Amino acid sequence: MKKITKTEPAEKLTQWKRDNAQTPQNLYYGLAEFPHEEVLKALLKEQGNICAYTLKRICPVSAHIEHLKPQTICKAEDKQRETDKSQVLREDIAWNNMVACFPEPNPPAPPDYGAVQKDKWWDEETFISPLNEDCEQRFQFTQDGKIAPAKVEDNSATTTINKIGLDNSKLIELRHSAYIHAGIHRRSENPIVSAKKVEQLIAKWSNRDTTTDSFSEFCVPLVQVAKEYAQFLRDRGVK
């Protein structure tokens, strides 16, 4: 995962909440002409056009609005609060509970990883959210495309990997191919032979592209693997 820094809510979402303030029965995700398109575009911009879970490149036609805490749970809890006559939280329309994820809504061939795999799973104590400050440091990527907890004893990382399917064979192959294509793999057709060049790529992958305002696909694993590759070159005396 890549740490997502939440910005100000989409303007259309804020306006929608204002417009329905006097009709609280409308203040649920998906009701009263909820501004899906505008919210999704704002989330994509916030995330630099990469999936919150898988780090795949996404755009408005290949992504959906994902609730970190599933909306079904949010709504069920609010209904219980209403019964208990306590304050409803409306987490299903909370900006901090929404991210953009692959794939598009109701895909004809749903992938068996990412948001589709996570589905309604929720465990606040275990789930490593892309909003967590340390989420990037909790996972370790290797040159073969695999992912594992950065610390063997990190059960939350293990559970998050399994529940979201981050170790799915298709994702593993996609990451592996990205390393080879980038030239930071020994099996690359044209491997980079300069540690300095690799360090330049690390700087590039660590930041948004200034032209597109996007992060590179698989930016976090690319950086991790590139750092190891740069060290491999330095150990061989290559600068």
Short mmCIF file of C-alpha atoms in Angstrom, two decimals, residues 5-217:
data_model
loop_
_atom_site.label_atom_id
_atom_site.label_comp_id
_atom_site.label_asym_id
_atom_site.label_seq_id
_atom_site.Cartn_x
_atom_site.Cartn_y
_atom_site.Cartn_z
CA THR A 5 -3.06 11.70 2.81
CA LYS A 6 -6.68 12.77 2.90
CA THR A 7 -7.35 16.25 1.58
CA GLU A 8 -10.46 18.41 1.75
CA PRO A 9 -13.64 16.54 0.75
CA ALA A 10 -14.87 16.83 -2.82
CA GLU A 11 -16.78 20.11 -3.15
CA LYS A 12 -19.77 18.32 -4.68
CA LEU A 13 -19.93 15.97 -1.67
CA THR A 14 -19.93 18.89 0.76
CA GLN A 15 -22.66 20.60 -1.25
CA TRP A 16 -24.72 17.41 -1.41
CA LYS A 17 -24.59 17.13 2.37
CA ARG A 18 -25.72 20.77 2.69
CA ASP A 19 -28.55 20.27 0.22
CA ASN A 20 -29.87 17.30 2.20
CA ALA A 21 -29.22 18.61 5.70
CA GLN A 22 -32.95 19.12 6.29
CA THR A 23 -33.82 15.65 4.98
CA PRO A 24 -31.48 13.37 6.97
CA GLN A 25 -33.24 10.29 5.57
CA ASN A 26 -31.43 11.12 2.32
CA LEU A 27 -27.98 11.28 3.89
CA TYR A 28 -26.91 7.79 2.92
CA TYR A 29 -24.43 6.69 0.30
CA GLY A 30 -26.14 6.25 -3.04
CA LEU A 31 -29.33 8.16 -2.23
CA ALA A 32 -30.64 11.53 -3.37
CA GLU A 33 -28.42 11.81 -6.45
CA PHE A 34 -25.23 11.16 -4.54
CA PRO A 35 -22.39 12.70 -6.63
CA HIS A 36 -20.55 9.46 -7.45
CA GLU A 37 -18.67 10.76 -10.48
CA GLU A 38 -17.35 13.89 -8.82
CA VAL A 39 -16.37 12.05 -5.63
CA LEU A 40 -14.54 9.34 -7.57
CA LYS A 41 -12.60 11.90 -9.60
CA ALA A 42 -11.59 13.73 -6.42
CA LEU A 43 -10.45 10.48 -4.81
CA LEU A 44 -8.40 9.59 -7.88
CA LYS A 45 -6.70 12.98 -7.77
CA GLU A 46 -6.02 12.58 -4.06
CA GLN A 47 -4.40 9.18 -4.63
CA GLY A 48 -2.43 10.07 -7.73
CA ASN A 49 -4.51 7.68 -9.86
CA ILE A 50 -3.43 4.45 -8.22
CA CYS A 51 -5.62 1.89 -6.44
CA ALA A 52 -5.66 2.29 -2.67
CA TYR A 53 -5.06 -1.44 -2.13
CA THR A 54 -3.27 -2.91 -5.13
CA LEU A 55 -1.39 0.17 -6.47
CA LYS A 56 -2.60 -0.60 -9.98
CA ARG A 57 -3.12 2.36 -12.30
CA ILE A 58 -6.79 3.40 -12.27
CA CYS A 59 -8.98 6.03 -13.92
CA PRO A 60 -12.68 6.98 -13.74
CA VAL A 61 -13.71 4.05 -15.96
CA SER A 62 -11.59 1.41 -14.20
CA ALA A 63 -12.29 2.29 -10.56
CA HIS A 64 -15.03 2.50 -7.97
CA ILE A 65 -15.57 4.24 -4.65
CA GLU A 66 -14.44 1.85 -1.93
CA HIS A 67 -15.44 2.15 1.72
CA LEU A 68 -12.58 1.24 4.04
CA LYS A 69 -15.18 0.36 6.65
CA PRO A 70 -17.84 -1.37 4.51
CA GLN A 71 -20.95 0.72 3.95
CA THR A 72 -23.20 -2.17 4.98
CA ILE A 73 -21.58 -2.14 8.42
CA CYS A 74 -21.71 1.66 8.61
CA LYS A 75 -25.45 1.70 7.86
CA ALA A 76 -26.23 -1.18 10.22
CA GLU A 77 -24.41 0.55 13.06
CA ASP A 78 -26.24 3.83 12.39
CA LYS A 79 -29.59 2.05 12.44
CA GLN A 80 -28.69 0.63 15.83
CA ARG A 81 -27.70 4.10 17.01
CA GLU A 82 -31.06 5.42 15.88
CA THR A 83 -32.76 2.68 17.87
CA ASP A 84 -30.62 3.57 20.88
CA LYS A 85 -31.39 7.25 20.29
CA SER A 86 -27.68 8.06 20.08
CA GLN A 87 -25.88 10.19 17.50
CA VAL A 88 -25.57 8.63 14.04
CA LEU A 89 -22.08 8.87 12.51
CA ARG A 90 -22.91 8.49 8.80
CA GLU A 91 -19.56 6.88 8.09
CA ASP A 92 -20.87 5.60 4.75
CA ILE A 93 -20.68 9.19 3.43
CA ALA A 94 -17.56 10.24 5.38
CA TRP A 95 -14.72 11.44 3.15
CA ASN A 96 -12.14 9.73 5.36
CA ASN A 97 -13.88 6.40 4.84
CA MET A 98 -13.77 6.55 1.04
CA VAL A 99 -10.93 5.69 -1.35
CA ALA A 100 -10.71 4.80 -5.03
CA CYS A 101 -10.01 1.19 -5.95
CA PHE A 102 -9.77 -1.16 -8.91
CA PRO A 103 -11.98 -2.35 -10.61
CA GLU A 104 -14.99 -0.50 -12.05
CA PRO A 105 -18.38 -1.10 -10.38
CA ASN A 106 -19.92 -4.50 -11.13
CA PRO A 107 -17.21 -5.72 -13.53
CA PRO A 108 -18.17 -8.59 -15.87
CA ALA A 109 -15.20 -10.65 -14.65
CA PRO A 110 -14.45 -9.58 -11.05
CA PRO A 111 -10.81 -10.03 -10.01
CA ASP A 112 -10.10 -12.29 -7.05
CA TYR A 113 -7.92 -9.74 -5.30
CA GLY A 114 -8.13 -6.17 -4.01
CA ALA A 115 -11.41 -4.53 -3.05
CA VAL A 116 -13.49 -7.38 -4.50
CA GLN A 117 -11.62 -9.88 -2.34
CA LYS A 118 -11.87 -7.69 0.78
CA ASP A 119 -15.63 -7.37 0.26
CA LYS A 120 -17.31 -6.88 3.66
CA TRP A 121 -14.30 -7.79 5.79
CA TRP A 122 -13.69 -5.34 8.62
CA ASP A 123 -11.55 -5.58 11.73
CA GLU A 124 -10.47 -2.19 12.99
CA GLU A 125 -7.73 -3.67 15.14
CA THR A 126 -6.25 -5.84 12.39
CA PHE A 127 -6.84 -4.05 9.10
CA ILE A 128 -3.84 -2.04 7.91
CA SER A 129 -5.51 0.86 6.14
CA PRO A 130 -3.82 2.93 3.41
CA LEU A 131 -4.57 5.87 5.74
CA ASN A 132 -2.25 4.44 8.42
CA GLU A 133 0.93 6.45 8.77
CA ASP A 134 3.13 3.36 8.71
CA CYS A 135 1.29 1.30 6.08
CA GLU A 136 4.17 1.46 3.57
CA GLN A 137 6.63 0.10 6.12
CA ARG A 138 4.44 -2.84 7.17
CA PHE A 139 4.92 -4.80 3.95
CA GLN A 140 7.99 -6.17 2.19
CA PHE A 141 8.19 -6.74 -1.56
CA THR A 142 10.72 -9.02 -3.23
CA GLN A 143 12.11 -9.27 -6.76
CA ASP A 144 9.91 -12.23 -7.59
CA GLY A 145 6.82 -10.06 -7.14
CA LYS A 146 5.82 -11.51 -3.79
CA ILE A 147 4.67 -9.61 -0.71
CA ALA A 148 5.09 -10.47 2.96
CA PRO A 149 4.91 -8.71 6.33
CA ALA A 150 7.99 -6.58 6.90
CA LYS A 151 8.19 -8.25 10.32
CA VAL A 152 7.38 -11.95 10.62
CA GLU A 153 5.48 -11.39 13.86
CA ASP A 154 3.19 -8.74 12.35
CA ASN A 155 -0.07 -10.68 12.33
CA SER A 156 -2.05 -7.64 11.18
CA ALA A 157 0.07 -7.41 8.03
CA THR A 158 -0.37 -11.13 7.38
CA THR A 159 -4.13 -10.90 7.81
CA THR A 160 -4.41 -7.78 5.64
CA ILE A 161 -2.44 -9.45 2.84
CA ASN A 162 -4.67 -12.51 2.98
CA LYS A 163 -7.99 -10.68 3.28
CA ILE A 164 -7.26 -8.31 0.39
CA GLY A 165 -5.47 -10.90 -1.71
CA LEU A 166 -2.29 -8.88 -2.09
CA ASP A 167 -0.43 -12.16 -2.53
CA ASN A 168 -2.69 -13.24 -5.38
CA SER A 169 -0.74 -14.89 -8.21
CA LYS A 170 -1.99 -12.35 -10.77
CA LEU A 171 -0.80 -9.41 -8.67
CA ILE A 172 2.51 -11.15 -8.02
CA GLU A 173 3.07 -11.55 -11.76
CA LEU A 174 2.08 -7.93 -12.46
CA ARG A 175 4.57 -6.63 -9.90
CA HIS A 176 7.25 -9.00 -11.15
CA SER A 177 6.70 -7.83 -14.73
CA ALA A 178 6.91 -4.20 -13.59
CA TYR A 179 10.36 -4.79 -12.09
CA ILE A 180 11.60 -6.51 -15.23
CA HIS A 181 10.20 -3.80 -17.49
CA ALA A 182 11.78 -1.09 -15.33
CA GLY A 183 15.22 -2.67 -15.68
CA ILE A 184 15.72 -3.33 -11.97
CA HIS A 185 15.66 -7.09 -12.28
CA ARG A 186 18.45 -9.42 -13.31
CA ARG A 187 16.15 -10.97 -15.91
CA SER A 188 15.46 -7.58 -17.53
CA GLU A 189 16.23 -7.45 -21.23
CA ASN A 190 18.09 -4.18 -20.69
CA PRO A 191 18.97 -4.08 -16.98
CA ILE A 192 20.14 -0.80 -15.55
CA VAL A 193 23.86 -0.99 -14.84
CA SER A 194 24.26 2.25 -12.92
CA ALA A 195 23.42 2.61 -9.23
CA LYS A 196 23.09 6.35 -9.79
CA LYS A 197 20.48 5.77 -12.50
CA VAL A 198 18.54 3.47 -10.19
CA GLU A 199 18.60 6.14 -7.48
CA GLN A 200 17.17 8.62 -9.97
CA LEU A 201 14.33 6.20 -10.64
CA ILE A 202 13.76 5.77 -6.92
CA ALA A 203 13.33 9.53 -6.62
CA LYS A 204 10.94 9.50 -9.58
CA TRP A 205 8.81 6.65 -8.22
CA SER A 206 8.69 8.23 -4.76
CA ASN A 207 6.89 11.31 -6.06
CA ARG A 208 4.05 12.24 -8.37
CA ASP A 209 4.77 12.94 -12.01
CA THR A 210 4.79 16.72 -12.34
CA THR A 211 2.96 16.56 -15.67
CA THR A 212 0.19 14.07 -14.87
CA ASP A 213 0.07 14.53 -11.07
CA SER A 214 0.06 10.72 -10.86
CA PHE A 215 2.15 8.16 -9.04
CA SER A 216 3.73 5.35 -11.01
CA GLU A 217 1.87 2.06 -10.98
#
